[in-house]
């Protein structure tokens, strides 16, 4: 049994395992999407969940309600929490363990759900991938961009799907906002205002940069979805109001430059009681032909040349973690690349890390500089020789991410356009 990692009580074991054979169950070779598909002949995917804390219980409820998956075990450093999670799921006899590899050997799952705190995301996901199992993990992909790049390379080496549950992408109103935005002509400005005042207790109230890392990443990821381009530069200022109950900065303002000269602005606070916004924030998208608005809770609207915009309806994407769980299961059945696949998700974490660096230095930060530094760090600390070799093979990190995410022209994938890089400076 591998030694568990001494982190938060909601996390689970372990040190990365040695390369392992393909996960148990009927499976096919990697499909067009670049990862191994799993064929359960219409049956539910058998999953083990790692982490049975507060967020873990939310996932357990979602798993119980899903026709796509079957829970076959829970891993947590706190066995009492794991057993309570099994009771919560209505499965009191469900196998539980403190060690992922040990439980995998007992129950032969098809996939792993990683619902641990951010510090545990890299070791848990790396171990699962090396056990030959695809992973659906809570955001962020990892605690740092360097760790996220390590996991991206590990997904390539193992041929397993690693999908990050960027759950607020799974919102039909956000999809509708994108449809409105596509009617606006040349979009140049997107903004989000976010104000909430939650008293979480636990690890969030002790985190550094809590708003940027734990909440703003949702808005940054949604902005990438709406704009349809990659970020080039980030300027940010964060602070902690005098009345804040958080140890780390709970308020921030950021301006993010995207390819094509698009600007995204974010103003957020996690300690603003009274007249609060939606958890999704309040959005404004402005283009050459008009503007679209979304309160975060209501259907978006737009005005184009003085008349209401009427976009075509889009298919439903589901609701938050239930939507991401369904997309994960569908991807493993079909080979369809889901929103949140790690290559396409890393850049959202890069935006957060660039924002944190900017607020530390007071300077505008180039995204490519963050990527290059993270890549050097990932290579220098990587212990898995195959993953290290894969990381070293990336001539351009941006190209590796964009190419791995699919659908990006290689001629623009190598780096941000030089003119935009110079403008960002």
C-alpha positions as MATLAB code, in Angstrom:
seq = 'XXXXXXXXXXXXXXXXXXXXXXXXXXXXXXXXXXXXXXXXXXXXXXXXXXXXXXXXXXXXXXXXXXXXXXXXXXXXXXXXXXXXXXXXXXXXXXXXXXXXXXXXXXXXXXXXXXXXXXXXXXXXXXXXXXXXXXXXXXXXXXXXXXXXXXXXXXXXXXXXXXXXXXXXXXXXXXXXXXXXXXXXXXXXXXXXXXXXXXXXXXXXXXXXXXXXXXXXXXXXXXXXXXXXXXXXXXXXXXXXXXXXXXXXXXXXXXXXXXXXXXXXXXXXXXXXXXXXXXXXXXXXXXXXXXXXXXXXXXXXXXXXXXXXXXXXXXXXXXXXXXXXXXXXXXXXXXXXXXXXXXXXXXXXXXXXXXXXXXXXXXXXXXXXXXXXXXXXXXXXXXXXXXXXXXXXXXXXXXXXXXXXXXXXXXXXXXXXXXXXXXXXX';
ca = [
       0.000    0.000    0.000;
       1.389    3.406   -0.903;
       1.749    5.949    1.862;
      -1.070    8.493    2.013;
      -0.298   12.182    1.572;
      -0.693   14.194    4.786;
      -2.926   16.977    3.532;
      -6.476   18.092    4.335;
      -8.944   15.629    5.794;
     -10.955   15.693    2.581;
      -8.061   14.400    0.519;
      -6.939   10.898   -0.195;
      -3.820    8.859   -0.857;
      -0.980    8.716   -2.559;
       2.296    8.824   -4.176;
       2.261    8.302   -7.956;
       2.206    4.617   -8.767;
       4.405    2.784  -11.232;
       3.089    2.359  -14.776;
       0.166   -0.045  -14.693;
      -1.771   -2.026  -17.258;
      -4.929   -0.717  -18.850;
      -7.855   -0.214  -16.501;
     -10.120   -3.204  -15.967;
     -13.244   -3.526  -18.038;
     -14.003   -3.570  -21.747;
     -12.092   -0.779  -23.463;
     -10.904    0.341  -26.857;
      -7.701    1.982  -28.022;
      -7.504    5.799  -28.011;
      -9.976    7.245  -30.507;
      -9.881   10.387  -32.601;
     -10.129   12.445  -29.430;
      -6.738   11.146  -28.304;
      -7.792    9.119  -25.278;
      -8.907    5.571  -24.568;
     -12.638    4.914  -24.845;
     -14.573    2.591  -22.547;
     -17.458    0.474  -23.807;
     -19.859   -0.693  -21.111;
     -22.388   -1.764  -23.753;
     -24.920    0.748  -22.503;
     -24.212    0.077  -18.826;
     -23.050    2.619  -16.277;
     -19.373    3.407  -15.792;
     -18.010    2.061  -12.515;
     -16.348    4.924  -10.614;
     -14.354    5.381   -7.428;
     -14.601    8.792   -5.770;
     -11.575   10.221   -3.978;
     -12.583   12.759   -1.328;
     -15.656   12.680    0.911;
     -15.643   16.164    2.405;
     -18.270   18.848    1.868;
     -17.759   19.059   -1.900;
     -17.396   15.291   -1.999;
     -20.901   14.903   -0.567;
     -22.274   17.164   -3.308;
     -20.624   14.895   -5.867;
     -21.970   11.796   -4.145;
     -25.503   13.148   -4.513;
     -24.861   13.889   -8.187;
     -23.386   10.437   -8.794;
     -26.375    8.807   -7.075;
     -28.747   10.670   -9.407;
     -26.784    9.912  -12.580;
     -27.774    7.090  -14.956;
     -24.274    7.243  -16.479;
     -22.170    6.098  -13.522;
     -22.203    3.604  -10.671;
     -20.287    4.353   -7.470;
     -18.191    1.334   -6.447;
     -15.947    2.813   -3.756;
     -14.797    5.878   -1.801;
     -11.243    6.843   -0.849;
     -10.428    9.330    1.900;
      -7.633    9.728    4.436;
     -10.388    9.948    7.051;
     -12.108    6.560    6.969;
     -14.957    7.876    9.115;
     -15.592   10.520    6.422;
     -15.484    7.817    3.745;
     -17.977    5.668    5.650;
     -20.225    8.683    6.248;
     -20.037    9.380    2.525;
     -21.130    5.828    1.766;
     -24.081    6.271    4.143;
     -24.864    9.600    2.480;
     -24.906    7.832   -0.885;
     -27.326    5.218    0.480;
     -24.659    2.513    0.144;
     -23.569    1.673    3.701;
     -21.707   -1.462    2.596;
     -19.734    0.344   -0.128;
     -15.999   -0.477   -0.071;
     -13.883    2.348    1.386;
     -10.149    2.793    1.835;
      -7.456    5.334    2.641;
      -5.410    4.234   -0.373;
      -6.511    4.574   -3.994;
      -4.334    1.786   -5.422;
      -5.579   -0.669   -2.806;
      -9.233    0.099   -3.516;
      -8.706   -0.053   -7.287;
      -7.267   -3.550   -6.857;
     -10.360   -4.571   -4.879;
     -13.167   -3.127   -7.016;
     -11.743   -2.729  -10.579;
     -13.370    0.621  -11.477;
     -13.548    2.194  -14.921;
     -12.711    5.732  -13.795;
     -11.829    7.989  -10.865;
     -13.568   11.135   -9.605;
     -11.047   13.387   -7.833;
     -12.897   15.629   -5.368;
      -9.951   16.542   -3.156;
      -8.517   19.929   -2.181;
      -6.232   21.570   -4.782;
      -2.957   20.522   -3.110;
      -3.892   16.866   -3.667;
      -5.026   17.151   -7.290;
      -1.629   16.386   -8.813;
      -0.710   13.281   -6.767;
      -4.201   11.779   -6.899;
      -4.674   12.365  -10.633;
      -1.156   11.222  -11.478;
      -1.662    8.011   -9.524;
      -5.023    7.320  -11.160;
      -3.655    7.916  -14.673;
      -0.720    5.623  -13.949;
      -3.170    2.991  -12.710;
      -4.705    3.110  -16.194;
      -7.817    5.044  -15.193;
      -9.389    8.190  -16.692;
     -10.039   11.022  -14.244;
     -12.720   13.660  -13.786;
     -11.306   16.152  -11.290;
     -12.573   19.197   -9.461;
     -11.109   22.502  -10.584;
      -8.409   23.733  -10.672;
      -6.535   21.101  -12.683;
      -3.756   21.317  -10.104;
      -2.352   23.665   -7.504;
      -0.043   25.311  -10.055;
       0.414   25.574  -13.809;
       3.610   23.500  -13.554;
       1.669   20.657  -11.915;
      -1.107   21.012  -14.495;
       1.433   20.686  -17.314;
       2.781   17.551  -15.650;
      -0.719   16.058  -15.624;
      -1.281   17.102  -19.253;
       1.856   15.230  -20.272;
       0.813   12.250  -18.132;
      -2.551   12.118  -19.928;
      -0.681   12.030  -23.247;
       1.714    9.310  -22.050;
      -1.010    7.078  -20.600;
      -3.637    7.735  -23.296;
      -6.237    8.321  -20.574;
      -8.765   11.151  -20.418;
      -8.151   13.780  -17.753;
     -11.075   16.191  -17.645;
     -11.394   19.103  -15.232;
     -14.922   19.763  -14.001;
     -15.132   23.453  -14.823;
     -18.729   23.093  -13.807;
     -20.008   26.595  -14.547;
     -19.362   25.980  -18.247;
     -22.342   23.630  -17.990;
     -25.038   26.296  -17.923;
     -27.588   26.726  -20.714;
     -27.791   30.469  -20.024;
     -24.042   30.824  -20.605;
     -24.453   28.920  -23.879;
     -27.276   31.297  -24.798;
     -25.055   34.301  -23.955;
     -22.465   32.990  -26.407;
     -25.200   32.680  -29.035;
     -26.166   36.330  -28.408;
     -22.482   37.358  -28.533;
     -22.143   35.797  -31.968;
     -24.760   38.276  -33.239;
     -22.772   41.311  -32.081;
     -20.241   41.514  -34.895;
     -16.650   42.158  -33.817;
     -16.615   41.621  -30.039;
     -14.082   43.869  -28.321;
     -15.054   44.024  -24.641;
     -16.344   41.498  -22.111;
     -16.794   42.206  -18.400;
     -17.874   40.407  -15.233;
     -18.948   41.889  -11.910;
     -19.022   39.422   -9.009;
     -20.007   40.125   -5.391;
     -20.861   37.492   -2.774;
     -20.258   37.061    0.952;
     -20.119   33.345    1.827;
     -18.824   32.065    5.172;
     -17.410   28.700    4.152;
     -15.204   27.835    7.079;
     -12.567   25.199    6.385;
      -9.698   25.385    3.916;
     -11.043   28.206    1.730;
     -10.852   30.744    4.538;
      -7.164   29.867    4.993;
      -6.158   29.851    1.301;
      -3.797   32.354   -0.278;
      -5.441   34.279   -3.141;
      -8.738   32.604   -2.335;
     -10.937   34.592   -4.711;
      -8.629   34.297   -7.716;
      -7.795   30.632   -7.309;
     -11.063   29.209   -6.056;
     -13.716   31.408   -7.699;
     -12.384   33.776  -10.380;
     -11.147   30.790  -12.363;
     -14.809   30.072  -13.201;
     -15.291   33.536  -14.699;
     -11.912   33.417  -16.486;
     -12.808   30.053  -18.005;
     -16.241   31.305  -19.081;
     -14.640   34.376  -20.657;
     -12.376   32.124  -22.747;
     -15.468   30.212  -23.865;
     -17.338   33.392  -24.819;
     -14.426   35.082  -26.590;
     -13.227   31.940  -28.358;
      -9.582   33.048  -28.245;
      -6.623   32.541  -25.944;
      -5.302   35.116  -23.444;
      -2.126   37.091  -24.131;
      -1.593   39.284  -21.044;
      -2.979   39.854  -17.538;
      -2.954   42.853  -15.210;
      -4.462   42.365  -11.754;
      -4.692   43.974   -8.332;
      -6.026   41.981   -5.363;
      -6.550   42.959   -1.743;
      -8.326   41.978    1.466;
     -10.853   44.476    2.849;
     -10.489   45.312    6.535;
     -13.663   43.419    7.469;
     -12.802   40.267    5.506;
     -13.030   36.920    7.310;
     -10.572   35.333    4.849;
      -6.832   35.099    5.487;
      -5.957   35.548    1.785;
      -7.083   38.304   -0.590;
     -10.845   38.102   -1.090;
     -11.224   40.918   -3.657;
      -9.622   41.548   -7.050;
      -9.785   43.561  -10.266;
      -8.205   42.285  -13.471;
      -7.870   43.290  -17.128;
      -6.964   40.433  -19.478;
      -5.875   40.909  -23.063;
      -6.886   38.256  -25.602;
      -5.724   37.512  -29.118;
      -7.229   39.939  -31.617;
      -7.142   42.857  -29.171;
     -10.200   41.754  -27.153;
     -10.202   42.909  -23.511;
     -11.851   41.154  -20.592;
     -12.338   42.914  -17.247;
     -13.172   41.230  -13.939;
     -14.179   42.893  -10.661;
     -14.892   40.471   -7.861;
     -15.296   40.112   -4.111;
     -16.060   37.262   -1.749;
     -16.721   39.577    1.200;
     -19.386   41.977   -0.127;
     -22.582   41.464    1.893;
     -25.729   43.053    0.545;
     -27.031   43.448   -3.026;
     -25.058   40.393   -4.090;
     -24.693   39.221   -7.671;
     -25.413   35.763   -8.982;
     -22.799   33.095   -8.255;
     -22.134   33.309  -11.990;
     -21.527   37.060  -11.822;
     -23.152   39.750  -13.976;
     -21.875   39.871  -17.581;
     -21.698   42.420  -20.402;
     -20.442   41.626  -23.924;
     -19.960   44.542  -26.316;
     -19.325   44.330  -30.055;
     -19.395   46.490  -33.147;
     -23.111   45.826  -33.670;
     -24.498   45.868  -30.137;
     -24.334   44.541  -26.578;
     -25.458   41.425  -24.715;
     -26.232   41.257  -20.983;
     -26.571   38.345  -18.563;
     -27.467   38.678  -14.893;
     -26.035   35.229  -14.201;
     -29.430   33.876  -13.163;
     -31.798   34.941  -15.950;
     -31.945   34.416  -19.684;
     -29.453   36.728  -21.428;
     -30.638   39.530  -23.700;
     -29.010   41.569  -26.427;
     -29.656   44.715  -28.446;
     -28.389   44.889  -32.012;
     -28.893   48.007  -34.095;
     -31.646   49.077  -31.704;
     -33.585   45.796  -31.846;
     -33.586   42.739  -29.547;
     -31.217   39.974  -30.609;
     -32.861   36.623  -31.335;
     -30.255   33.845  -31.621;
     -31.103   30.274  -32.533;
     -31.701   27.926  -29.612;
     -28.816   25.646  -28.624;
     -28.994   22.093  -27.219;
     -28.860   21.780  -23.437;
     -25.472   21.126  -21.827;
     -26.831   20.082  -18.440;
     -26.395   21.755  -15.073;
     -23.015   22.321  -13.407;
     -21.381   19.180  -11.937;
     -24.186   16.961  -13.255;
     -23.482   18.351  -16.726;
     -19.733   17.794  -16.440;
     -20.263   14.243  -15.127;
     -22.541   13.437  -18.069;
     -20.012   14.937  -20.508;
     -17.219   12.844  -18.962;
     -19.206    9.633  -19.322;
     -20.228   10.520  -22.887;
     -16.619   11.277  -23.818;
     -15.430    7.901  -22.553;
     -18.134    6.144  -24.562;
     -17.720    8.083  -27.799;
     -14.205    9.560  -27.847;
     -15.781   13.041  -28.143;
     -13.457   15.600  -26.550;
     -15.323   17.302  -23.681;
     -15.149   20.866  -22.401;
     -12.642   20.735  -19.571;
     -10.278   18.211  -21.206;
      -6.952   19.125  -19.640;
      -5.250   20.533  -22.768;
      -8.116   22.963  -23.229;
      -8.455   23.757  -19.524;
      -4.899   24.598  -18.507;
      -5.037   28.105  -19.980;
      -7.767   29.072  -17.481;
      -5.386   28.215  -14.631;
      -2.622   30.120  -16.451;
      -4.839   33.211  -16.333;
      -5.195   32.793  -12.568;
      -1.456   32.279  -12.023;
      -0.684   35.299  -14.214;
      -3.195   37.362  -12.202;
      -1.558   36.329   -8.934;
       1.903   37.165  -10.312;
       0.613   40.553  -11.499;
      -0.864   41.447   -8.137;
       2.460   40.528   -6.486;
       4.596   42.588   -8.879;
       2.210   45.371   -9.836;
       3.066   44.739  -13.490;
       1.284   43.417  -16.557;
       2.213   39.753  -17.042;
       2.564   37.960  -20.385;
       0.807   34.604  -20.567;
       3.623   33.043  -22.600;
       6.113   34.003  -19.873;
       3.985   32.159  -17.305;
       3.747   29.131  -19.583;
       7.475   29.025  -20.263;
       8.439   29.383  -16.598;
       5.918   26.736  -15.556;
       7.235   24.410  -18.245;
      10.824   24.797  -16.989;
       9.662   24.107  -13.444;
       7.619   21.083  -14.498;
      10.583   19.565  -16.337;
      12.971   20.229  -13.459;
      10.851   18.557  -10.764;
       9.172   15.744  -12.739;
       9.964   12.321  -11.258;
       8.233   10.136  -13.838;
      10.760    9.579  -16.680;
       8.138    9.122  -19.401;
       6.234   12.233  -18.365;
       9.493   14.196  -18.163;
      10.431   13.060  -21.661;
       7.030   14.125  -22.987;
       7.343   17.541  -21.346;
      10.804   17.996  -22.845;
       9.433   17.159  -26.298;
       7.173   20.239  -26.310;
       8.956   22.854  -28.423;
       6.154   25.308  -27.565;
       3.879   24.902  -24.561;
       1.126   26.957  -26.179;
       1.314   24.781  -29.295;
       1.207   21.596  -27.213;
      -1.894   22.781  -25.378;
      -3.710   24.147  -28.416;
      -2.832   21.172  -30.585;
      -3.839   18.730  -27.868;
      -7.129   20.544  -27.388;
      -7.944   19.977  -31.072;
      -9.228   22.253  -33.774;
      -6.518   24.913  -33.592;
      -4.592   25.904  -36.693;
      -0.943   25.041  -36.101;
       0.168   28.240  -37.806;
      -1.209   30.276  -34.904;
      -0.688   27.718  -32.169;
       3.042   28.221  -31.669;
       2.754   31.502  -29.763;
       0.651   34.606  -29.371;
       1.006   36.962  -32.348;
       4.165   39.036  -31.864;
       2.337   42.337  -32.384;
      -0.058   41.510  -29.570;
       2.812   40.427  -27.314;
       4.521   43.772  -27.888;
       1.275   45.677  -27.284;
       0.791   43.747  -24.051;
       4.184   44.937  -22.836;
];
